[in-house]
Amino acid sequence: MNYGFVIDARKCIGCHACTVACKSENEVPLGVNRTWVKYVEKGTFPDTRRYFTVLRCNHCAEPPCVDICPVEALQKRPDGIVDFDGRRCIGCKACAQACPYNALYIDPDTHTSAKCNYCAHRKEVGLQPACVTVCPQQAIVSGDLDDPSSRIAALVAGEQTVVRKPEKGTSPKLYYINGDGASLDPLQAPLQDAYHWSAQSRGVGHFAGKGKGAPGIETPAHAAQKAGPKVRRVYDIPSKGAVWGWEVPAYVTAKAVSSGAFLVFFALLAIFGQQLPDSLQWGALAVSLVFLALTGGFLIKDLDRPDRFSSVMLRPQFGSWLVRGGLTITGYGAFLALWGGAKFLQLPLIETVALWGGALFALVTAIYTAFLFGAAKGRDFWQSPMLLLHMLLNSLLAGGSALLLLGFGTGVSPELSGLLRQMLVVGFGLHIAVMLIELYGKHPSVAAERAAEIIREGSLKNQFWAGSFIAGNLLPLILTMTASDPAMLALAALLGLSGVFYTEKVWVQAPQRIPLS
């Protein structure tokens, strides 16, 4: 079997019976929804029309949420239903980033992900999903798309249907008859300042703010002007907001410091052939270990079910970059410990092996987040081919800045300090170029361009231009090029470290401010 849905917009009257039936059948808490209805109005009075659009999980043939889940809490069943197991979920929220359709939410009671599961418990005993049974207009049709005699197969074959975001390659199985582009594309009918139920109060559901002013959702002003008064969203559920908060940029920054410090240390020792004082070597090891521990701490802090963190290692889904990243970090930590032990026990062969192995794992640790973000198909801005270079440069800048600070306390030679400065000058220059290319270059979609606009000229512009670009990259570049005073160089290093955090913060937040539904 290959179950799917058809929404016949010619019949839907926007009564919300499907939403209520879904909440009742599945005991969905207040403030979140598995099935909901969005209203979009087009035209100018008296020539107007209102479209009702039922939104939910699309039960994709190629579900990105399943691929990114680290613990197999989401599965695609043999009958095509994309189901979830809340008993396994660790609350990492990666599935919500991967879903282009805004279908997943965090249950405020269980703190695990949830979504429409096609009422699988009803299907297994021969019943239709609750929303199908209750619809007074029979506007929702479910069934086996591979059965030519089924009603749903006849509708898909005989009517002109559309799906949401086919360019994502997920092969969604939620088809719309008479589906209107403005109601299916969230950027054509942007969020409004106020509409019915848009100002839901705090304390209900997983997220506090609602509507356009909600934390984590933003539509650039000119997007609304482009859509104009002839197309507007007039009724919708509360926004789900940003699902990754400050912990994710903090984790990326800590990871950058840890991996970057060891990579720069390795380059100085093995590539440039520098004689490094023992104090600097032990200091580099300490920085790498401490910030690696902080990386793990921030990762766990971001989970809504931190008590289940061990499942990432004990019940892994190896296709997920969260699992691959966890294994990489573990391997990196093991090589760090091995290198420290071999150096302490004066075992040069093992020390050399650990040095090269640690450098390899440090490199993968620095860049694997680019692949994780790339798997989040719901966030187009993260699909940039420059993201891998972006992550690597951030790690090298963070590590170089940390070693420059260590050098002042370990008595490094002027030649070594000068080499570190040259490396940072090149790093800051390249990083500025990469950021500008990411923000002003050609983007793969309108959503990615909107995210770049939010960074360049939207709500994140002050954090980017002041915190990241000027204070975090341009000033350190100038200081490392011109200053010779240790205090100024230490300031450059500190600014460089803060710049890494501000850069990652705006890069994580901006795509989440683009509505997905």
Coordinates of C-alpha atoms in Angstrom, one line a residue:
M1 CA 0.0 0.0 0.0
N2 CA 0.9 3.6 -0.5
Y3 CA -1.3 5.8 1.6
G4 CA -1.8 9.5 0.9
F5 CA -4.3 12.4 1.1
V6 CA -6.2 14.5 -1.3
I7 CA -7.6 17.9 -0.2
D8 CA -10.4 19.0 -2.5
A9 CA -10.3 22.8 -2.1
R10 CA -13.5 23.1 -4.2
K11 CA -15.4 21.6 -1.3
C12 CA -13.6 22.8 1.9
I13 CA -15.6 25.3 3.9
G14 CA -13.0 26.1 6.5
C15 CA -15.1 24.7 9.4
H16 CA -12.1 23.3 11.3
A17 CA -13.8 20.0 12.0
C18 CA -10.7 18.2 10.8
T19 CA -8.6 20.2 13.3
V20 CA -10.9 19.5 16.2
A21 CA -11.3 15.8 15.3
C22 CA -7.5 15.4 15.1
K23 CA -7.0 17.0 18.5
S24 CA -9.7 14.9 20.1
E25 CA -8.7 11.6 18.5
N26 CA -5.0 12.0 19.3
E27 CA -5.2 14.1 22.5
V28 CA -3.2 16.9 21.0
P29 CA -2.5 19.6 23.6
L30 CA -3.7 23.2 23.4
G31 CA -1.3 25.5 21.5
V32 CA -0.1 22.9 18.9
N33 CA -1.8 21.2 16.0
R34 CA -1.3 18.2 13.7
T35 CA -3.9 19.4 11.2
W36 CA -4.9 23.0 10.8
V37 CA -6.6 25.3 8.3
K38 CA -5.2 28.5 6.9
Y39 CA -7.3 31.2 5.3
V40 CA -6.0 33.4 2.5
E41 CA -8.0 36.1 0.8
K42 CA -7.3 37.4 -2.8
G43 CA -8.7 40.3 -4.7
T44 CA -10.2 43.7 -3.8
F45 CA -13.7 44.3 -2.6
P46 CA -16.2 43.4 -4.1
D47 CA -14.2 41.0 -6.3
T48 CA -12.6 38.8 -3.6
R49 CA -12.3 35.2 -2.8
R50 CA -11.2 33.3 0.3
Y51 CA -9.2 30.1 0.0
F52 CA -9.2 27.4 2.8
T53 CA -6.0 25.3 2.9
V54 CA -5.7 22.2 5.1
L55 CA -2.1 21.8 6.2
R56 CA -0.5 18.8 7.8
C57 CA 2.3 16.2 7.4
N58 CA 2.7 15.3 3.7
H59 CA 3.8 11.7 4.4
C60 CA 6.6 12.1 1.8
A61 CA 7.9 9.2 -0.2
E62 CA 11.4 10.6 0.6
P63 CA 10.9 12.1 4.1
P64 CA 13.8 14.2 5.2
C65 CA 12.6 14.1 8.8
V66 CA 13.3 10.3 8.9
D67 CA 16.8 10.8 7.5
I68 CA 17.9 13.4 10.0
C69 CA 16.4 11.8 13.1
P70 CA 19.3 10.4 15.2
V71 CA 17.3 7.8 17.1
E72 CA 14.8 6.4 14.6
A73 CA 11.9 8.0 16.4
L74 CA 10.5 8.7 12.9
Q75 CA 10.0 5.9 10.4
K76 CA 8.5 5.4 7.0
R77 CA 6.3 2.4 7.2
P78 CA 5.9 -0.1 4.4
D79 CA 2.4 1.3 3.7
G80 CA 3.9 4.8 3.1
I81 CA 2.8 6.3 6.4
V82 CA 5.5 8.4 8.1
D83 CA 5.0 7.5 11.7
F84 CA 6.8 8.5 14.9
D85 CA 7.6 6.9 18.3
G86 CA 7.5 9.4 21.1
R87 CA 9.2 6.9 23.4
R88 CA 12.4 7.2 21.4
C89 CA 12.5 10.9 20.7
I90 CA 15.2 13.0 22.4
G91 CA 13.7 16.4 21.5
C92 CA 16.6 17.5 19.3
K93 CA 14.2 19.3 17.0
A94 CA 16.2 18.4 13.9
C95 CA 13.1 16.9 12.3
A96 CA 11.3 20.2 12.5
Q97 CA 14.3 21.8 10.7
A98 CA 14.3 19.1 8.0
C99 CA 10.5 19.3 7.3
P100 CA 9.8 21.9 4.6
Y101 CA 6.1 21.8 5.5
N102 CA 6.1 22.9 9.1
A103 CA 4.4 19.6 10.1
L104 CA 6.3 18.8 13.3
Y105 CA 6.0 20.4 16.7
I106 CA 7.2 19.7 20.2
D107 CA 4.5 18.4 22.4
P108 CA 4.4 20.7 25.5
D109 CA 3.4 17.8 27.7
T110 CA 5.9 15.1 26.6
H111 CA 8.6 17.4 25.3
T112 CA 9.0 15.1 22.2
S113 CA 8.3 15.7 18.6
A114 CA 4.8 14.9 17.2
K115 CA 2.9 15.2 14.0
C116 CA 0.0 13.7 11.9
N117 CA 0.6 10.0 11.7
Y118 CA -2.4 9.3 9.4
C119 CA -4.3 8.0 12.5
A120 CA -2.3 4.8 12.1
H121 CA -4.0 3.2 15.0
R122 CA -7.4 3.6 13.2
K123 CA -6.0 2.4 9.8
E124 CA -4.8 -0.8 11.4
V125 CA -8.3 -1.8 12.4
G126 CA -9.9 -0.7 9.1
L127 CA -11.0 2.8 10.0
Q128 CA -10.4 6.1 8.1
P129 CA -8.4 8.9 9.8
A130 CA -10.5 11.0 12.1
C131 CA -10.3 14.1 9.9
V132 CA -11.6 12.1 6.9
T133 CA -14.5 10.7 8.9
V134 CA -15.6 14.0 10.3
C135 CA -15.3 16.2 7.2
P136 CA -18.9 17.3 6.4
Q137 CA -18.1 18.0 2.7
Q138 CA -15.9 15.0 2.1
A139 CA -13.2 17.4 1.1
I140 CA -10.5 15.1 2.6
V141 CA -9.9 11.9 0.9
S142 CA -7.5 9.2 2.1
G143 CA -6.5 5.8 0.7
D144 CA -4.1 3.8 -1.3
L145 CA -2.5 5.8 -4.2
D146 CA -1.3 2.5 -5.8
D147 CA -4.7 1.0 -6.0
P148 CA -6.3 2.1 -9.3
S149 CA -9.8 1.3 -8.0
S150 CA -9.5 3.6 -5.0
R151 CA -11.2 7.0 -4.9
I152 CA -8.0 8.8 -4.1
A153 CA -6.1 7.2 -7.1
A154 CA -9.0 8.2 -9.4
L155 CA -8.9 11.8 -8.2
V156 CA -5.1 12.1 -8.6
A157 CA -5.3 10.6 -12.0
G158 CA -8.4 12.5 -13.2
E159 CA -8.1 15.9 -11.6
Q160 CA -5.4 18.6 -11.9
T161 CA -3.6 18.5 -8.5
V162 CA -0.7 20.3 -7.0
V163 CA 1.6 19.6 -4.1
R164 CA 3.6 21.9 -1.8
K165 CA 7.2 22.6 -2.5
P166 CA 7.9 19.8 -5.1
E167 CA 11.3 21.3 -5.7
K168 CA 12.4 19.9 -2.3
G169 CA 12.5 16.4 -3.8
T170 CA 10.5 14.9 -1.0
S171 CA 7.7 13.5 -3.2
P172 CA 4.9 14.6 -0.9
K173 CA 1.7 12.6 -0.9
L174 CA -0.7 15.3 0.1
Y175 CA -2.4 16.5 -3.1
Y176 CA -4.6 19.6 -3.5
I177 CA -7.4 19.9 -6.0
N178 CA -7.9 23.5 -7.0
G179 CA -5.0 24.4 -4.7
D180 CA -4.0 28.1 -5.0
G181 CA -0.4 29.2 -5.1
A182 CA -0.9 32.1 -2.7
S183 CA -2.4 29.7 -0.1
L184 CA 0.2 27.0 -0.5
D185 CA 3.3 29.3 -0.7
P186 CA 3.8 31.0 2.7
L187 CA 5.9 33.8 1.1
Q188 CA 3.1 34.8 -1.2
A189 CA 0.7 35.5 1.7
P190 CA 3.1 36.7 4.4
L191 CA 2.3 36.8 8.1
Q192 CA 0.2 39.8 9.1
D193 CA 0.6 42.2 12.1
A194 CA -2.7 41.0 13.4
Y195 CA -5.5 38.6 12.4
H196 CA -8.0 36.4 14.2
W197 CA -6.3 34.4 17.0
S198 CA -2.9 35.8 16.1
A199 CA -2.2 37.2 19.5
Q200 CA -2.5 34.1 21.6
S201 CA -1.3 34.8 25.2
R202 CA 1.8 33.4 26.9
G203 CA 1.8 30.1 28.7
V204 CA -0.1 28.0 26.1
G205 CA 1.8 25.6 23.9
H206 CA 5.5 25.2 23.4
F207 CA 6.3 28.8 22.2
A208 CA 5.3 32.0 23.8
G209 CA 5.0 34.6 21.0
K210 CA 2.5 34.3 18.2
G211 CA 1.8 35.9 14.8
K212 CA 4.3 38.1 12.9
G213 CA 5.8 39.5 16.0
A214 CA 6.6 36.1 17.4
P215 CA 10.2 35.4 18.3
G216 CA 11.7 33.5 15.4
I217 CA 9.4 34.5 12.5
E218 CA 9.9 37.4 10.2
T219 CA 8.8 38.3 6.7
P220 CA 10.8 41.2 5.1
A221 CA 8.7 44.3 4.5
H222 CA 9.2 44.4 0.8
A223 CA 7.8 40.8 0.5
A224 CA 4.5 41.9 1.9
Q225 CA 4.6 44.9 -0.4
K226 CA 5.2 42.7 -3.4
A227 CA 2.3 40.5 -2.5
G228 CA 0.2 43.6 -2.0
P229 CA -3.2 44.1 -0.5
K230 CA -4.8 41.7 -3.0
V231 CA -3.3 38.7 -1.3
R232 CA -3.3 38.4 2.5
R233 CA -3.3 35.8 5.2
V234 CA -6.3 36.3 7.4
Y235 CA -6.5 33.3 9.6
D236 CA -3.8 30.8 10.8
I237 CA -2.6 28.9 13.8
P238 CA 0.0 30.4 16.2
S239 CA 3.5 30.4 14.8
K240 CA 5.8 27.6 15.9
G241 CA 8.7 30.1 16.0
A242 CA 12.4 29.3 16.1
V243 CA 13.0 25.7 17.3
W244 CA 16.8 26.1 17.8
G245 CA 17.7 28.7 20.3
W246 CA 21.0 30.2 21.7
E247 CA 22.3 26.7 22.6
V248 CA 23.0 25.8 18.9
P249 CA 25.2 28.8 18.1
A250 CA 26.9 28.3 21.4
Y251 CA 27.6 24.6 20.6
V252 CA 28.9 25.5 17.1
T253 CA 31.2 28.1 18.7
A254 CA 32.5 25.8 21.4
K255 CA 33.1 23.1 18.7
A256 CA 34.9 25.7 16.5
V257 CA 37.3 26.7 19.4
S258 CA 38.0 23.0 20.3
S259 CA 38.6 21.7 16.8
G260 CA 40.2 24.9 15.5
A261 CA 42.8 25.1 18.4
F262 CA 44.0 21.6 17.6
L263 CA 44.0 22.1 13.9
V264 CA 46.1 25.3 14.2
F265 CA 48.4 23.6 16.7
F266 CA 48.8 20.7 14.3
A267 CA 49.6 23.0 11.4
L268 CA 52.2 24.9 13.4
L269 CA 53.8 21.7 14.6
A270 CA 53.6 19.3 11.7
I271 CA 53.2 21.6 8.6
F272 CA 55.2 24.7 9.5
G273 CA 57.8 22.8 11.6
Q274 CA 57.7 25.2 14.5
Q275 CA 59.3 24.3 17.9
L276 CA 56.4 24.9 20.3
P277 CA 57.1 25.2 24.0
D278 CA 55.5 22.5 26.2
S279 CA 53.4 25.0 28.0
L280 CA 51.7 26.0 24.7
Q281 CA 51.2 22.3 23.7
W282 CA 49.6 21.5 27.0
G283 CA 47.6 24.7 26.8
A284 CA 46.3 23.8 23.4
L285 CA 45.3 20.4 24.6
A286 CA 43.5 21.8 27.6
V287 CA 41.6 24.3 25.5
S288 CA 40.6 21.6 23.0
L289 CA 39.4 19.3 25.8
V290 CA 37.5 22.0 27.8
F291 CA 35.7 23.4 24.8
L292 CA 34.9 19.9 23.5
A293 CA 33.2 19.2 26.9
L294 CA 31.3 22.5 26.5
T295 CA 30.2 21.4 23.0
G296 CA 28.7 18.2 24.5
G297 CA 27.1 20.3 27.3
F298 CA 25.4 22.7 24.9
L299 CA 24.2 19.8 22.7
I300 CA 22.6 18.2 25.7
K301 CA 21.2 21.5 27.0
D302 CA 19.4 22.0 23.6
L303 CA 17.5 18.7 23.9
D304 CA 14.0 18.8 25.2
R305 CA 14.6 15.3 26.6
P306 CA 18.2 15.4 27.8
D307 CA 17.5 12.3 29.9
R308 CA 17.5 10.3 26.6
F309 CA 20.8 11.7 25.2
S310 CA 22.5 8.3 25.5
S311 CA 20.1 7.0 22.9
V312 CA 22.2 8.8 20.3
M313 CA 25.0 6.3 20.9
L314 CA 23.0 3.3 22.1
R315 CA 20.2 3.3 19.5
P316 CA 21.7 5.3 16.6
Q317 CA 20.4 6.0 13.1
F318 CA 23.7 6.1 11.3
G319 CA 22.4 8.0 8.3
S320 CA 21.8 11.1 10.6
W321 CA 24.6 13.7 10.7
L322 CA 23.7 14.1 14.4
V323 CA 24.8 10.6 15.0
R324 CA 27.8 10.9 12.7
G325 CA 28.7 14.2 14.5
G326 CA 28.4 12.5 17.9
L327 CA 30.7 9.7 16.8
T328 CA 33.2 12.2 15.3
I329 CA 33.3 14.2 18.5
T330 CA 33.8 11.0 20.6
G331 CA 36.6 9.9 18.3
Y332 CA 38.2 13.4 18.4
G333 CA 38.1 13.3 22.2
A334 CA 39.7 9.9 22.3
F335 CA 42.6 11.0 20.1
L336 CA 43.0 14.1 22.3
A337 CA 43.3 11.9 25.4
L338 CA 45.6 9.5 23.6
W339 CA 47.9 12.3 22.5
G340 CA 48.0 13.8 26.0
G341 CA 48.7 10.4 27.5
A342 CA 51.4 9.5 25.0
K343 CA 53.1 12.9 25.5
F344 CA 53.0 12.5 29.3
L345 CA 54.5 9.0 29.1
Q346 CA 57.0 10.0 26.4
L347 CA 55.8 7.5 23.7
P348 CA 56.8 9.4 20.5
L349 CA 55.3 6.9 18.0
I350 CA 51.9 6.9 19.7
E351 CA 52.1 10.6 20.1
T352 CA 52.7 11.1 16.4
V353 CA 49.8 8.7 15.5
A354 CA 47.5 10.5 17.9
L355 CA 48.6 13.9 16.5
W356 CA 47.7 13.0 13.0
G357 CA 44.5 11.1 13.9
G358 CA 43.4 13.9 16.2
A359 CA 44.0 16.4 13.3
L360 CA 41.8 14.3 11.0
F361 CA 39.0 14.1 13.5
A362 CA 39.3 17.7 14.4
L363 CA 38.9 18.6 10.7
V364 CA 35.7 16.5 10.5
T365 CA 34.5 17.9 13.8
A366 CA 34.9 21.4 12.4
I367 CA 32.9 20.9 9.2
Y368 CA 30.3 18.2 9.9
T369 CA 27.8 20.8 11.0
A370 CA 27.6 22.0 7.4
F371 CA 26.3 18.6 6.4
L372 CA 23.9 18.5 9.4
F373 CA 22.5 21.9 8.4
G374 CA 22.4 20.9 4.8
A375 CA 20.1 17.9 5.7
A376 CA 17.6 20.5 7.1
K377 CA 15.7 20.8 3.9
G378 CA 13.2 23.2 5.5
R379 CA 15.8 25.9 5.8
D380 CA 17.0 26.9 2.3
F381 CA 19.7 29.3 3.5
W382 CA 21.6 26.4 5.0
Q383 CA 21.8 24.7 1.6
S384 CA 24.6 27.1 0.5
P385 CA 27.6 25.3 -1.0
M386 CA 29.7 27.9 0.9
L387 CA 28.6 26.6 4.3
L388 CA 31.3 24.0 4.6
L389 CA 34.1 26.6 3.9
H390 CA 32.2 29.0 6.3
M391 CA 32.4 26.4 9.1
L392 CA 36.0 25.5 8.5
L393 CA 37.1 29.2 8.5
N394 CA 35.2 29.9 11.7
S395 CA 37.0 27.0 13.4
L396 CA 40.4 28.1 12.2
L397 CA 39.7 31.7 13.4
A398 CA 38.4 30.5 16.7
G399 CA 41.4 28.2 17.2
G400 CA 43.9 30.7 16.0
S401 CA 42.5 33.4 18.3
A402 CA 42.6 31.0 21.3
L403 CA 46.2 30.1 20.6
L404 CA 47.2 33.7 20.2
L405 CA 45.8 34.3 23.7
L406 CA 47.6 31.3 25.0
G407 CA 50.8 32.5 23.5
F408 CA 50.9 35.6 25.8
G409 CA 50.8 33.4 28.8
T410 CA 53.3 30.7 27.6
G411 CA 56.1 32.9 26.3
V412 CA 56.1 32.1 22.6
S413 CA 58.7 33.5 20.4
P414 CA 58.1 36.6 18.3
E415 CA 58.5 34.4 15.1
L416 CA 55.7 32.1 16.3
S417 CA 53.5 34.9 17.3
G418 CA 54.1 36.6 13.9
L419 CA 53.1 33.3 12.1
L420 CA 49.9 33.1 14.1
R421 CA 49.1 36.7 13.2
Q422 CA 49.7 36.0 9.5
M423 CA 47.4 33.0 9.7
L424 CA 44.7 35.1 11.4
V425 CA 45.0 37.9 8.8
V426 CA 44.4 35.4 6.0
G427 CA 41.6 33.8 7.9
F428 CA 39.7 37.0 8.7
G429 CA 40.1 38.2 5.1
L430 CA 38.8 34.9 3.7
H431 CA 35.9 34.8 6.2
I432 CA 34.8 38.3 5.3
A433 CA 34.8 37.3 1.6
V434 CA 32.8 34.1 2.3
M435 CA 30.2 35.9 4.4
L436 CA 29.7 38.6 1.7
I437 CA 29.3 35.9 -1.0
E438 CA 26.8 34.0 1.1
L439 CA 24.8 37.2 1.7
Y440 CA 25.0 38.9 -1.6
G441 CA 25.6 36.0 -4.0
K442 CA 22.9 34.2 -5.9
H443 CA 20.6 32.1 -3.7
P444 CA 18.8 28.8 -4.6
S445 CA 15.4 30.0 -3.6
V446 CA 13.3 33.0 -2.6
A447 CA 13.3 31.7 1.0
A448 CA 17.1 31.7 1.1
E449 CA 17.2 35.2 -0.3
R450 CA 14.7 36.4 2.4
A451 CA 17.0 34.9 5.1
A452 CA 20.0 36.8 3.6
E453 CA 17.9 40.0 3.7
I454 CA 17.1 39.5 7.3
I455 CA 20.8 39.4 8.1
R456 CA 21.7 42.2 5.7
E457 CA 18.9 44.7 6.5
G458 CA 16.3 43.0 8.7
S459 CA 16.0 42.4 12.4
L460 CA 19.5 40.7 12.6
K461 CA 21.4 43.5 10.8
N462 CA 22.7 45.1 14.0
Q463 CA 24.0 41.8 15.4
F464 CA 25.6 41.0 12.0
W465 CA 27.1 44.3 11.0
A466 CA 28.2 45.5 14.5
G467 CA 28.8 42.2 16.3
S468 CA 30.0 39.9 13.5
F469 CA 31.3 41.9 10.6
I470 CA 32.9 45.0 12.2
A471 CA 33.7 44.0 15.7
G472 CA 34.2 40.3 15.1
N473 CA 36.1 40.3 11.7
L474 CA 37.1 43.7 10.4
L475 CA 38.6 45.2 13.6
P476 CA 40.5 42.0 14.4
L477 CA 41.8 41.9 10.8
I478 CA 43.1 45.5 11.1
L479 CA 44.6 44.9 14.6
T480 CA 46.4 41.7 13.6
M481 CA 47.8 43.4 10.5
T482 CA 49.0 46.6 12.2
A483 CA 49.2 46.3 16.0
S484 CA 52.3 45.1 17.8
D485 CA 51.2 45.8 21.4
P486 CA 50.3 42.5 23.1
A487 CA 47.2 44.2 24.6
M488 CA 45.9 45.1 21.2
L489 CA 46.6 41.6 19.9
A490 CA 44.8 40.1 22.8
L491 CA 41.9 42.4 22.1
A492 CA 41.9 41.2 18.5
A493 CA 41.8 37.6 19.6
L494 CA 38.9 38.2 22.0
L495 CA 37.0 40.1 19.3
G496 CA 37.7 37.2 16.9
L497 CA 36.2 34.8 19.3
S498 CA 33.1 36.9 19.9
G499 CA 32.8 37.3 16.1
V500 CA 32.6 33.6 15.6
F501 CA 29.6 33.4 18.1
Y502 CA 27.8 36.4 16.5
T503 CA 28.2 35.0 13.1
E504 CA 26.9 31.6 14.0
K505 CA 24.0 33.1 15.9
V506 CA 22.7 35.1 13.0
W507 CA 23.3 32.2 10.6
V508 CA 21.3 29.9 12.8
Q509 CA 18.5 32.4 13.6
A510 CA 17.8 34.0 10.2
P511 CA 16.5 30.9 8.3
Q512 CA 14.2 30.1 11.2
R513 CA 12.5 33.5 10.7
I514 CA 11.1 32.5 7.4
P515 CA 7.6 30.9 7.7
L516 CA 7.3 27.4 6.3
S517 CA 3.5 27.2 6.1

